[in-house]
């Protein structure tokens, strides 16, 4: 009996063990190592030659001070904020519009439409960036060829302010489908009786969407906004893939690109780790602040 009781108590930990091990190896351990690197630096002795010429020393918060005062990091953060201000409203607006259109009664080919809108999300970001980069190049793009055929030149989407539009278009094309599925699933969970009652009262489909559907799917909109904002702050694949195609994208265009350059091109693992920790702290702070505001408003609305 005692053995059986002990086995029952230990059984949940046995099921949790694989997840705990994976969490420790691939999440907690890298974070701990990054924190360790951010608090240390390499000190070079003499000419830097020999086995003991380089020594890892404790520098405390010096790496963080340098990261926070780095103008390249601040400029990259400003570009990402501008990029996010264009991306998030456009992507969520289209996702909501598509979800509402698919949820309308007597919608034809709804299954095919859902698949067609969601399919770009299944394309990896690097592949999507390469495909769109090909379409953005005036020398090889079929779109520019057609414009020249009718007497127009067209803007260079990889230069100047057009570059933000080009990057935003890639992310909108790839992310709208996922957000649409989330919102559409919430719409399908709304009882149809609400729509029938509204139609009996003389409401049009547009009025039903504005006064019933959108308020009821607001939690899903908040969720998609939250995840889209986090993904925007972590933008890396799109500008990194397009960088060989244009001179307008520097190696520090986004904060994560700066981390990559410092760590793997310039060999500054310790400063890069400090920058990564700063980005993680800022992201967590913004996320918790946003969730706290949302929860507070939800509590105020609850009777």
PDB file of C-alpha atoms in Angstrom:
ATOM      1  CA  UNK A   1       0.000   0.000   0.000  1.00  0.00           C
ATOM      2  CA  UNK A   2       2.776   2.419   0.934  1.00  0.00           C
ATOM      3  CA  UNK A   3       4.570   1.710  -2.335  1.00  0.00           C
ATOM      4  CA  UNK A   4       1.417   2.313  -4.349  1.00  0.00           C
ATOM      5  CA  UNK A   5       0.744   5.593  -2.535  1.00  0.00           C
ATOM      6  CA  UNK A   6       4.315   6.756  -3.176  1.00  0.00           C
ATOM      7  CA  UNK A   7       4.088   5.841  -6.850  1.00  0.00           C
ATOM      8  CA  UNK A   8       0.917   7.882  -7.185  1.00  0.00           C
ATOM      9  CA  UNK A   9       2.587  10.918  -5.627  1.00  0.00           C
ATOM     10  CA  UNK A  10       5.646  10.621  -7.868  1.00  0.00           C
ATOM     11  CA  UNK A  11       3.715   9.879 -11.081  1.00  0.00           C
ATOM     12  CA  UNK A  12       2.945  13.568 -11.914  1.00  0.00           C
ATOM     13  CA  UNK A  13       6.626  14.462 -11.552  1.00  0.00           C
ATOM     14  CA  UNK A  14       7.507  11.654 -13.927  1.00  0.00           C
ATOM     15  CA  UNK A  15       5.217  13.137 -16.572  1.00  0.00           C
ATOM     16  CA  UNK A  16       6.609  16.623 -15.943  1.00  0.00           C
ATOM     17  CA  UNK A  17      10.245  15.544 -15.994  1.00  0.00           C
ATOM     18  CA  UNK A  18      10.770  15.677 -19.794  1.00  0.00           C
ATOM     19  CA  UNK A  19       9.277  19.168 -19.996  1.00  0.00           C
ATOM     20  CA  UNK A  20      11.334  20.347 -17.017  1.00  0.00           C
ATOM     21  CA  UNK A  21      14.543  18.971 -18.521  1.00  0.00           C
ATOM     22  CA  UNK A  22      13.871  20.562 -21.899  1.00  0.00           C
ATOM     23  CA  UNK A  23      12.918  23.853 -20.245  1.00  0.00           C
ATOM     24  CA  UNK A  24      16.120  23.858 -18.239  1.00  0.00           C
ATOM     25  CA  UNK A  25      18.411  22.921 -21.139  1.00  0.00           C
ATOM     26  CA  UNK A  26      16.957  25.126 -23.871  1.00  0.00           C
ATOM     27  CA  UNK A  27      15.456  28.051 -21.928  1.00  0.00           C
ATOM     28  CA  UNK A  28      16.696  28.518 -18.378  1.00  0.00           C
ATOM     29  CA  UNK A  29      20.320  27.532 -19.034  1.00  0.00           C
ATOM     30  CA  UNK A  30      20.792  29.876 -22.040  1.00  0.00           C
ATOM     31  CA  UNK A  31      19.224  32.742 -20.093  1.00  0.00           C
ATOM     32  CA  UNK A  32      21.539  32.094 -17.172  1.00  0.00           C
ATOM     33  CA  UNK A  33      24.568  31.939 -19.452  1.00  0.00           C
ATOM     34  CA  UNK A  34      23.548  35.197 -21.160  1.00  0.00           C
ATOM     35  CA  UNK A  35      23.269  36.883 -17.765  1.00  0.00           C
ATOM     36  CA  UNK A  36      26.706  35.551 -16.848  1.00  0.00           C
ATOM     37  CA  UNK A  37      28.243  36.869 -20.082  1.00  0.00           C
ATOM     38  CA  UNK A  38      26.577  40.263 -19.664  1.00  0.00           C
ATOM     39  CA  UNK A  39      28.291  40.763 -16.303  1.00  0.00           C
ATOM     40  CA  UNK A  40      31.764  39.860 -17.588  1.00  0.00           C
ATOM     41  CA  UNK A  41      34.182  41.007 -20.231  1.00  0.00           C
ATOM     42  CA  UNK A  42      37.480  39.918 -21.740  1.00  0.00           C
ATOM     43  CA  UNK A  43      40.639  41.618 -20.503  1.00  0.00           C
ATOM     44  CA  UNK A  44      43.658  41.463 -22.815  1.00  0.00           C
ATOM     45  CA  UNK A  45      47.125  41.364 -21.263  1.00  0.00           C
ATOM     46  CA  UNK A  46      50.172  42.603 -23.091  1.00  0.00           C
ATOM     47  CA  UNK A  47      50.014  41.987 -26.836  1.00  0.00           C
ATOM     48  CA  UNK A  48      47.166  39.505 -26.503  1.00  0.00           C
ATOM     49  CA  UNK A  49      49.353  36.557 -27.423  1.00  0.00           C
ATOM     50  CA  UNK A  50      49.732  33.322 -25.521  1.00  0.00           C
ATOM     51  CA  UNK A  51      47.451  31.017 -23.562  1.00  0.00           C
ATOM     52  CA  UNK A  52      46.787  33.370 -20.626  1.00  0.00           C
ATOM     53  CA  UNK A  53      46.779  36.620 -22.602  1.00  0.00           C
ATOM     54  CA  UNK A  54      42.967  36.891 -22.462  1.00  0.00           C
ATOM     55  CA  UNK A  55      41.132  36.671 -19.175  1.00  0.00           C
ATOM     56  CA  UNK A  56      37.434  36.915 -18.417  1.00  0.00           C
ATOM     57  CA  UNK A  57      36.864  39.475 -15.673  1.00  0.00           C
ATOM     58  CA  UNK A  58      33.871  40.789 -13.731  1.00  0.00           C
ATOM     59  CA  UNK A  59      32.685  44.192 -14.963  1.00  0.00           C
ATOM     60  CA  UNK A  60      29.309  44.423 -13.225  1.00  0.00           C
ATOM     61  CA  UNK A  61      26.861  46.713 -15.017  1.00  0.00           C
ATOM     62  CA  UNK A  62      29.383  48.295 -17.378  1.00  0.00           C
ATOM     63  CA  UNK A  63      28.094  46.339 -20.361  1.00  0.00           C
ATOM     64  CA  UNK A  64      24.525  47.420 -19.614  1.00  0.00           C
ATOM     65  CA  UNK A  65      25.580  51.064 -19.293  1.00  0.00           C
ATOM     66  CA  UNK A  66      27.309  50.876 -22.658  1.00  0.00           C
ATOM     67  CA  UNK A  67      24.302  49.178 -24.264  1.00  0.00           C
ATOM     68  CA  UNK A  68      21.794  51.737 -22.985  1.00  0.00           C
ATOM     69  CA  UNK A  69      23.963  54.633 -24.161  1.00  0.00           C
ATOM     70  CA  UNK A  70      24.663  53.135 -27.589  1.00  0.00           C
ATOM     71  CA  UNK A  71      23.131  55.427 -30.259  1.00  0.00           C
ATOM     72  CA  UNK A  72      22.897  52.528 -32.734  1.00  0.00           C
ATOM     73  CA  UNK A  73      20.662  50.566 -30.370  1.00  0.00           C
ATOM     74  CA  UNK A  74      18.419  53.565 -29.745  1.00  0.00           C
ATOM     75  CA  UNK A  75      18.183  54.293 -33.477  1.00  0.00           C
ATOM     76  CA  UNK A  76      17.311  50.656 -34.162  1.00  0.00           C
ATOM     77  CA  UNK A  77      14.605  50.750 -31.496  1.00  0.00           C
ATOM     78  CA  UNK A  78      13.134  53.857 -33.128  1.00  0.00           C
ATOM     79  CA  UNK A  79      13.016  52.144 -36.522  1.00  0.00           C
ATOM     80  CA  UNK A  80      11.323  49.093 -35.015  1.00  0.00           C
ATOM     81  CA  UNK A  81       8.700  51.274 -33.318  1.00  0.00           C
ATOM     82  CA  UNK A  82       7.965  52.977 -36.636  1.00  0.00           C
ATOM     83  CA  UNK A  83       7.774  49.601 -38.332  1.00  0.00           C
ATOM     84  CA  UNK A  84       5.400  48.297 -35.637  1.00  0.00           C
ATOM     85  CA  UNK A  85       3.156  51.353 -35.899  1.00  0.00           C
ATOM     86  CA  UNK A  86       2.632  50.493 -39.562  1.00  0.00           C
ATOM     87  CA  UNK A  87       2.473  46.717 -39.211  1.00  0.00           C
ATOM     88  CA  UNK A  88       0.229  45.939 -36.242  1.00  0.00           C
ATOM     89  CA  UNK A  89      -2.816  48.081 -37.203  1.00  0.00           C
ATOM     90  CA  UNK A  90      -2.675  46.962 -40.844  1.00  0.00           C
ATOM     91  CA  UNK A  91      -2.300  43.271 -40.029  1.00  0.00           C
ATOM     92  CA  UNK A  92      -4.979  43.141 -37.342  1.00  0.00           C
ATOM     93  CA  UNK A  93      -7.340  45.318 -39.371  1.00  0.00           C
ATOM     94  CA  UNK A  94      -7.111  42.953 -42.340  1.00  0.00           C
ATOM     95  CA  UNK A  95      -7.396  39.897 -40.074  1.00  0.00           C
ATOM     96  CA  UNK A  96     -10.579  41.273 -38.506  1.00  0.00           C
ATOM     97  CA  UNK A  97     -12.026  42.208 -41.909  1.00  0.00           C
ATOM     98  CA  UNK A  98     -11.360  38.760 -43.388  1.00  0.00           C
ATOM     99  CA  UNK A  99     -12.774  37.030 -40.299  1.00  0.00           C
ATOM    100  CA  UNK A 100     -15.966  39.109 -40.467  1.00  0.00           C
ATOM    101  CA  UNK A 101     -16.372  38.444 -44.195  1.00  0.00           C
ATOM    102  CA  UNK A 102     -15.906  34.699 -43.730  1.00  0.00           C
ATOM    103  CA  UNK A 103     -18.429  34.679 -40.872  1.00  0.00           C
ATOM    104  CA  UNK A 104     -21.165  36.295 -42.929  1.00  0.00           C
ATOM    105  CA  UNK A 105     -24.100  34.056 -43.870  1.00  0.00           C
ATOM    106  CA  UNK A 106     -24.135  32.512 -47.330  1.00  0.00           C
ATOM    107  CA  UNK A 107     -20.432  33.112 -47.854  1.00  0.00           C
ATOM    108  CA  UNK A 108     -19.238  31.086 -50.847  1.00  0.00           C
ATOM    109  CA  UNK A 109     -16.038  29.050 -50.856  1.00  0.00           C
ATOM    110  CA  UNK A 110     -15.396  29.837 -47.196  1.00  0.00           C
ATOM    111  CA  UNK A 111     -13.204  26.764 -46.718  1.00  0.00           C
ATOM    112  CA  UNK A 112     -10.988  27.606 -49.688  1.00  0.00           C
ATOM    113  CA  UNK A 113     -10.853  31.257 -48.621  1.00  0.00           C
ATOM    114  CA  UNK A 114      -9.730  30.352 -45.103  1.00  0.00           C
ATOM    115  CA  UNK A 115      -6.997  28.125 -46.506  1.00  0.00           C
ATOM    116  CA  UNK A 116      -5.862  30.744 -49.030  1.00  0.00           C
ATOM    117  CA  UNK A 117      -5.617  33.477 -46.359  1.00  0.00           C
ATOM    118  CA  UNK A 118      -3.898  31.216 -43.835  1.00  0.00           C
ATOM    119  CA  UNK A 119      -1.474  29.559 -46.278  1.00  0.00           C
ATOM    120  CA  UNK A 120       1.139  32.393 -46.313  1.00  0.00           C
ATOM    121  CA  UNK A 121       1.604  31.866 -42.556  1.00  0.00           C
ATOM    122  CA  UNK A 122       2.954  28.384 -43.313  1.00  0.00           C
ATOM    123  CA  UNK A 123       5.755  29.858 -45.449  1.00  0.00           C
ATOM    124  CA  UNK A 124       8.923  30.428 -43.354  1.00  0.00           C
ATOM    125  CA  UNK A 125       9.843  34.073 -42.877  1.00  0.00           C
ATOM    126  CA  UNK A 126      13.183  33.736 -44.664  1.00  0.00           C
ATOM    127  CA  UNK A 127      11.568  32.123 -47.730  1.00  0.00           C
ATOM    128  CA  UNK A 128       8.854  34.790 -47.798  1.00  0.00           C
ATOM    129  CA  UNK A 129      11.467  37.547 -47.554  1.00  0.00           C
ATOM    130  CA  UNK A 130      13.439  36.047 -50.446  1.00  0.00           C
ATOM    131  CA  UNK A 131      10.306  35.805 -52.591  1.00  0.00           C
ATOM    132  CA  UNK A 132       9.251  39.370 -51.884  1.00  0.00           C
ATOM    133  CA  UNK A 133      12.825  40.607 -52.265  1.00  0.00           C
ATOM    134  CA  UNK A 134      12.796  39.213 -55.800  1.00  0.00           C
ATOM    135  CA  UNK A 135       9.562  41.110 -56.475  1.00  0.00           C
ATOM    136  CA  UNK A 136      11.021  44.319 -55.001  1.00  0.00           C
ATOM    137  CA  UNK A 137      14.110  44.415 -57.249  1.00  0.00           C
ATOM    138  CA  UNK A 138      13.394  46.701 -60.248  1.00  0.00           C
ATOM    139  CA  UNK A 139      15.849  44.821 -62.469  1.00  0.00           C
ATOM    140  CA  UNK A 140      14.197  41.401 -62.133  1.00  0.00           C
ATOM    141  CA  UNK A 141      10.682  41.982 -60.801  1.00  0.00           C
ATOM    142  CA  UNK A 142       7.838  41.127 -63.212  1.00  0.00           C
ATOM    143  CA  UNK A 143       5.808  43.920 -61.602  1.00  0.00           C
ATOM    144  CA  UNK A 144       8.348  46.561 -62.606  1.00  0.00           C
ATOM    145  CA  UNK A 145       8.551  44.987 -66.067  1.00  0.00           C
ATOM    146  CA  UNK A 146       4.805  45.469 -66.539  1.00  0.00           C
ATOM    147  CA  UNK A 147       5.011  49.046 -65.254  1.00  0.00           C
ATOM    148  CA  UNK A 148       7.797  49.866 -67.707  1.00  0.00           C
ATOM    149  CA  UNK A 149       5.790  48.278 -70.500  1.00  0.00           C
ATOM    150  CA  UNK A 150       2.976  50.805 -69.962  1.00  0.00           C
ATOM    151  CA  UNK A 151       5.326  53.758 -69.519  1.00  0.00           C
ATOM    152  CA  UNK A 152       5.727  53.952 -65.726  1.00  0.00           C
ATOM    153  CA  UNK A 153       8.888  53.505 -63.675  1.00  0.00           C
ATOM    154  CA  UNK A 154       7.502  52.772 -60.207  1.00  0.00           C
ATOM    155  CA  UNK A 155       9.132  53.558 -56.836  1.00  0.00           C
ATOM    156  CA  UNK A 156      12.185  51.706 -55.537  1.00  0.00           C
ATOM    157  CA  UNK A 157      10.716  49.817 -52.616  1.00  0.00           C
ATOM    158  CA  UNK A 158      14.128  49.001 -51.153  1.00  0.00           C
ATOM    159  CA  UNK A 159      15.191  52.623 -50.680  1.00  0.00           C
ATOM    160  CA  UNK A 160      14.223  55.407 -48.277  1.00  0.00           C
ATOM    161  CA  UNK A 161      10.845  55.438 -46.603  1.00  0.00           C
ATOM    162  CA  UNK A 162       9.523  52.851 -49.073  1.00  0.00           C
ATOM    163  CA  UNK A 163      11.655  50.287 -47.263  1.00  0.00           C
ATOM    164  CA  UNK A 164       9.351  50.378 -44.219  1.00  0.00           C
ATOM    165  CA  UNK A 165       6.380  49.713 -46.486  1.00  0.00           C
ATOM    166  CA  UNK A 166       8.219  46.816 -48.125  1.00  0.00           C
ATOM    167  CA  UNK A 167       9.066  45.193 -44.779  1.00  0.00           C
ATOM    168  CA  UNK A 168       5.556  45.796 -43.463  1.00  0.00           C
ATOM    169  CA  UNK A 169       4.059  44.149 -46.540  1.00  0.00           C
ATOM    170  CA  UNK A 170       6.086  40.963 -45.961  1.00  0.00           C
ATOM    171  CA  UNK A 171       4.962  40.689 -42.329  1.00  0.00           C
ATOM    172  CA  UNK A 172       1.323  41.506 -43.147  1.00  0.00           C
ATOM    173  CA  UNK A 173       1.296  38.891 -45.919  1.00  0.00           C
ATOM    174  CA  UNK A 174       2.675  36.243 -43.583  1.00  0.00           C
ATOM    175  CA  UNK A 175       0.889  37.053 -40.321  1.00  0.00           C
ATOM    176  CA  UNK A 176      -2.637  38.075 -41.291  1.00  0.00           C
ATOM    177  CA  UNK A 177      -3.818  34.498 -41.795  1.00  0.00           C
ATOM    178  CA  UNK A 178      -2.878  33.329 -38.310  1.00  0.00           C
ATOM    179  CA  UNK A 179      -4.597  36.286 -36.623  1.00  0.00           C
ATOM    180  CA  UNK A 180      -7.618  35.821 -38.866  1.00  0.00           C
ATOM    181  CA  UNK A 181      -7.984  32.200 -37.718  1.00  0.00           C
ATOM    182  CA  UNK A 182      -7.848  33.268 -34.058  1.00  0.00           C
ATOM    183  CA  UNK A 183     -10.517  35.926 -34.550  1.00  0.00           C
ATOM    184  CA  UNK A 184     -12.652  33.707 -36.801  1.00  0.00           C
ATOM    185  CA  UNK A 185     -12.622  30.939 -34.178  1.00  0.00           C
ATOM    186  CA  UNK A 186     -13.957  33.403 -31.612  1.00  0.00           C
ATOM    187  CA  UNK A 187     -16.667  34.504 -34.007  1.00  0.00           C
ATOM    188  CA  UNK A 188     -17.803  30.913 -34.526  1.00  0.00           C
ATOM    189  CA  UNK A 189     -18.160  30.519 -30.759  1.00  0.00           C
ATOM    190  CA  UNK A 190     -20.782  33.303 -30.546  1.00  0.00           C
ATOM    191  CA  UNK A 191     -24.340  31.874 -30.206  1.00  0.00           C
ATOM    192  CA  UNK A 192     -26.250  32.300 -33.502  1.00  0.00           C
ATOM    193  CA  UNK A 193     -29.353  33.321 -31.531  1.00  0.00           C
ATOM    194  CA  UNK A 194     -27.794  36.749 -30.975  1.00  0.00           C
ATOM    195  CA  UNK A 195     -27.608  37.337 -34.722  1.00  0.00           C
ATOM    196  CA  UNK A 196     -31.166  36.101 -35.271  1.00  0.00           C
ATOM    197  CA  UNK A 197     -32.500  38.466 -32.607  1.00  0.00           C
ATOM    198  CA  UNK A 198     -30.591  41.376 -34.129  1.00  0.00           C
ATOM    199  CA  UNK A 199     -31.949  40.625 -37.603  1.00  0.00           C
ATOM    200  CA  UNK A 200     -35.490  40.491 -36.239  1.00  0.00           C
ATOM    201  CA  UNK A 201     -34.876  43.954 -34.802  1.00  0.00           C
ATOM    202  CA  UNK A 202     -33.927  45.187 -38.261  1.00  0.00           C
ATOM    203  CA  UNK A 203     -30.136  45.293 -37.954  1.00  0.00           C
ATOM    204  CA  UNK A 204     -28.079  44.970 -41.098  1.00  0.00           C
ATOM    205  CA  UNK A 205     -25.031  42.716 -41.364  1.00  0.00           C
ATOM    206  CA  UNK A 206     -22.768  45.733 -40.974  1.00  0.00           C
ATOM    207  CA  UNK A 207     -24.573  46.784 -37.782  1.00  0.00           C
ATOM    208  CA  UNK A 208     -24.358  43.240 -36.415  1.00  0.00           C
ATOM    209  CA  UNK A 209     -20.644  43.170 -37.086  1.00  0.00           C
ATOM    210  CA  UNK A 210     -20.029  46.555 -35.455  1.00  0.00           C
ATOM    211  CA  UNK A 211     -22.336  46.253 -32.447  1.00  0.00           C
ATOM    212  CA  UNK A 212     -22.221  42.520 -31.653  1.00  0.00           C
ATOM    213  CA  UNK A 213     -19.351  40.678 -33.286  1.00  0.00           C
ATOM    214  CA  UNK A 214     -16.490  43.103 -32.720  1.00  0.00           C
ATOM    215  CA  UNK A 215     -17.275  43.742 -29.007  1.00  0.00           C
ATOM    216  CA  UNK A 216     -17.587  40.003 -28.348  1.00  0.00           C
ATOM    217  CA  UNK A 217     -14.282  39.129 -30.035  1.00  0.00           C
ATOM    218  CA  UNK A 218     -12.409  41.936 -28.284  1.00  0.00           C
ATOM    219  CA  UNK A 219     -10.485  39.456 -26.046  1.00  0.00           C
ATOM    220  CA  UNK A 220      -9.191  37.766 -29.206  1.00  0.00           C
ATOM    221  CA  UNK A 221      -8.204  41.138 -30.648  1.00  0.00           C
ATOM    222  CA  UNK A 222      -6.317  41.945 -27.461  1.00  0.00           C
ATOM    223  CA  UNK A 223      -4.551  38.587 -27.604  1.00  0.00           C
ATOM    224  CA  UNK A 224      -3.532  38.983 -31.249  1.00  0.00           C
ATOM    225  CA  UNK A 225      -2.397  42.557 -30.576  1.00  0.00           C
ATOM    226  CA  UNK A 226      -0.254  41.327 -27.696  1.00  0.00           C
ATOM    227  CA  UNK A 227       1.470  38.586 -29.685  1.00  0.00           C
ATOM    228  CA  UNK A 228       1.851  40.788 -32.771  1.00  0.00           C
ATOM    229  CA  UNK A 229       3.542  43.491 -30.719  1.00  0.00           C
ATOM    230  CA  UNK A 230       6.014  41.011 -29.223  1.00  0.00           C
ATOM    231  CA  UNK A 231       6.791  39.598 -32.677  1.00  0.00           C
ATOM    232  CA  UNK A 232       7.330  43.118 -34.007  1.00  0.00           C
ATOM    233  CA  UNK A 233       9.853  43.934 -31.283  1.00  0.00           C
ATOM    234  CA  UNK A 234      11.750  40.784 -32.259  1.00  0.00           C
ATOM    235  CA  UNK A 235      11.907  41.501 -36.006  1.00  0.00           C
ATOM    236  CA  UNK A 236      15.041  39.980 -37.493  1.00  0.00           C
ATOM    237  CA  UNK A 237      14.489  37.577 -40.411  1.00  0.00           C
ATOM    238  CA  UNK A 238      12.918  40.028 -42.880  1.00  0.00           C
ATOM    239  CA  UNK A 239      15.488  42.875 -42.734  1.00  0.00           C
ATOM    240  CA  UNK A 240      18.369  40.417 -42.394  1.00  0.00           C
ATOM    241  CA  UNK A 241      17.273  38.573 -45.552  1.00  0.00           C
ATOM    242  CA  UNK A 242      16.717  41.752 -47.574  1.00  0.00           C
ATOM    243  CA  UNK A 243      19.978  43.341 -46.442  1.00  0.00           C
ATOM    244  CA  UNK A 244      22.118  41.942 -49.323  1.00  0.00           C
ATOM    245  CA  UNK A 245      19.643  43.470 -51.812  1.00  0.00           C
ATOM    246  CA  UNK A 246      19.917  47.094 -50.687  1.00  0.00           C
ATOM    247  CA  UNK A 247      22.270  49.567 -49.054  1.00  0.00           C
ATOM    248  CA  UNK A 248      19.442  51.072 -46.992  1.00  0.00           C
ATOM    249  CA  UNK A 249      19.518  48.255 -44.444  1.00  0.00           C
ATOM    250  CA  UNK A 250      22.450  48.555 -42.062  1.00  0.00           C
ATOM    251  CA  UNK A 251      23.749  45.745 -39.887  1.00  0.00           C
ATOM    252  CA  UNK A 252      22.092  47.458 -36.903  1.00  0.00           C
ATOM    253  CA  UNK A 253      18.726  48.248 -38.503  1.00  0.00           C
ATOM    254  CA  UNK A 254      16.903  46.447 -35.669  1.00  0.00           C
ATOM    255  CA  UNK A 255      18.098  45.714 -32.111  1.00  0.00           C
ATOM    256  CA  UNK A 256      18.315  41.977 -32.796  1.00  0.00           C
ATOM    257  CA  UNK A 257      20.427  42.614 -35.883  1.00  0.00           C
ATOM    258  CA  UNK A 258      22.790  44.622 -33.711  1.00  0.00           C
ATOM    259  CA  UNK A 259      23.026  41.734 -31.256  1.00  0.00           C
ATOM    260  CA  UNK A 260      23.854  39.382 -34.121  1.00  0.00           C
ATOM    261  CA  UNK A 261      26.523  41.725 -35.486  1.00  0.00           C
ATOM    262  CA  UNK A 262      28.152  42.315 -32.110  1.00  0.00           C
ATOM    263  CA  UNK A 263      28.197  38.617 -31.200  1.00  0.00           C
ATOM    264  CA  UNK A 264      29.027  36.798 -34.419  1.00  0.00           C
ATOM    265  CA  UNK A 265      30.710  39.378 -36.663  1.00  0.00           C
ATOM    266  CA  UNK A 266      32.648  41.566 -34.236  1.00  0.00           C
ATOM    267  CA  UNK A 267      33.129  38.836 -31.622  1.00  0.00           C
ATOM    268  CA  UNK A 268      31.716  40.889 -28.742  1.00  0.00           C
ATOM    269  CA  UNK A 269      29.746  38.152 -27.000  1.00  0.00           C
ATOM    270  CA  UNK A 270      29.652  39.959 -23.669  1.00  0.00           C
ATOM    271  CA  UNK A 271      28.326  43.277 -24.985  1.00  0.00           C
ATOM    272  CA  UNK A 272      25.873  41.417 -27.228  1.00  0.00           C
ATOM    273  CA  UNK A 273      24.610  39.428 -24.238  1.00  0.00           C
ATOM    274  CA  UNK A 274      24.043  42.650 -22.304  1.00  0.00           C
ATOM    275  CA  UNK A 275      22.106  44.135 -25.224  1.00  0.00           C
ATOM    276  CA  UNK A 276      19.999  40.970 -25.496  1.00  0.00           C
ATOM    277  CA  UNK A 277      19.200  41.113 -21.778  1.00  0.00           C
ATOM    278  CA  UNK A 278      18.168  44.768 -22.102  1.00  0.00           C
ATOM    279  CA  UNK A 279      15.850  43.911 -25.012  1.00  0.00           C
ATOM    280  CA  UNK A 280      14.354  41.003 -23.049  1.00  0.00           C
ATOM    281  CA  UNK A 281      13.731  43.183 -19.980  1.00  0.00           C
ATOM    282  CA  UNK A 282      12.090  45.917 -22.062  1.00  0.00           C
ATOM    283  CA  UNK A 283       9.896  43.355 -23.846  1.00  0.00           C
ATOM    284  CA  UNK A 284       8.824  41.728 -20.578  1.00  0.00           C
ATOM    285  CA  UNK A 285       8.118  45.099 -18.986  1.00  0.00           C
ATOM    286  CA  UNK A 286       5.941  46.219 -21.883  1.00  0.00           C
ATOM    287  CA  UNK A 287       4.146  42.862 -21.959  1.00  0.00           C
ATOM    288  CA  UNK A 288       3.340  42.813 -18.249  1.00  0.00           C
ATOM    289  CA  UNK A 289       2.298  46.475 -18.316  1.00  0.00           C
ATOM    290  CA  UNK A 290      -0.044  45.831 -21.225  1.00  0.00           C
ATOM    291  CA  UNK A 291      -1.570  42.764 -19.574  1.00  0.00           C
ATOM    292  CA  UNK A 292      -1.992  44.656 -16.310  1.00  0.00           C
ATOM    293  CA  UNK A 293      -3.862  47.469 -18.056  1.00  0.00           C
ATOM    294  CA  UNK A 294      -6.087  45.003 -19.917  1.00  0.00           C
ATOM    295  CA  UNK A 295      -6.868  43.024 -16.753  1.00  0.00           C
ATOM    296  CA  UNK A 296      -7.653  46.219 -14.856  1.00  0.00           C
ATOM    297  CA  UNK A 297     -10.098  47.372 -17.511  1.00  0.00           C
ATOM    298  CA  UNK A 298     -11.688  43.928 -17.649  1.00  0.00           C
ATOM    299  CA  UNK A 299     -12.131  43.979 -13.873  1.00  0.00           C
ATOM    300  CA  UNK A 300     -13.718  47.442 -14.029  1.00  0.00           C
ATOM    301  CA  UNK A 301     -16.239  46.266 -16.622  1.00  0.00           C
ATOM    302  CA  UNK A 302     -17.149  43.151 -14.635  1.00  0.00           C
ATOM    303  CA  UNK A 303     -20.179  43.860 -12.434  1.00  0.00           C
TER     304      UNK A 303
END
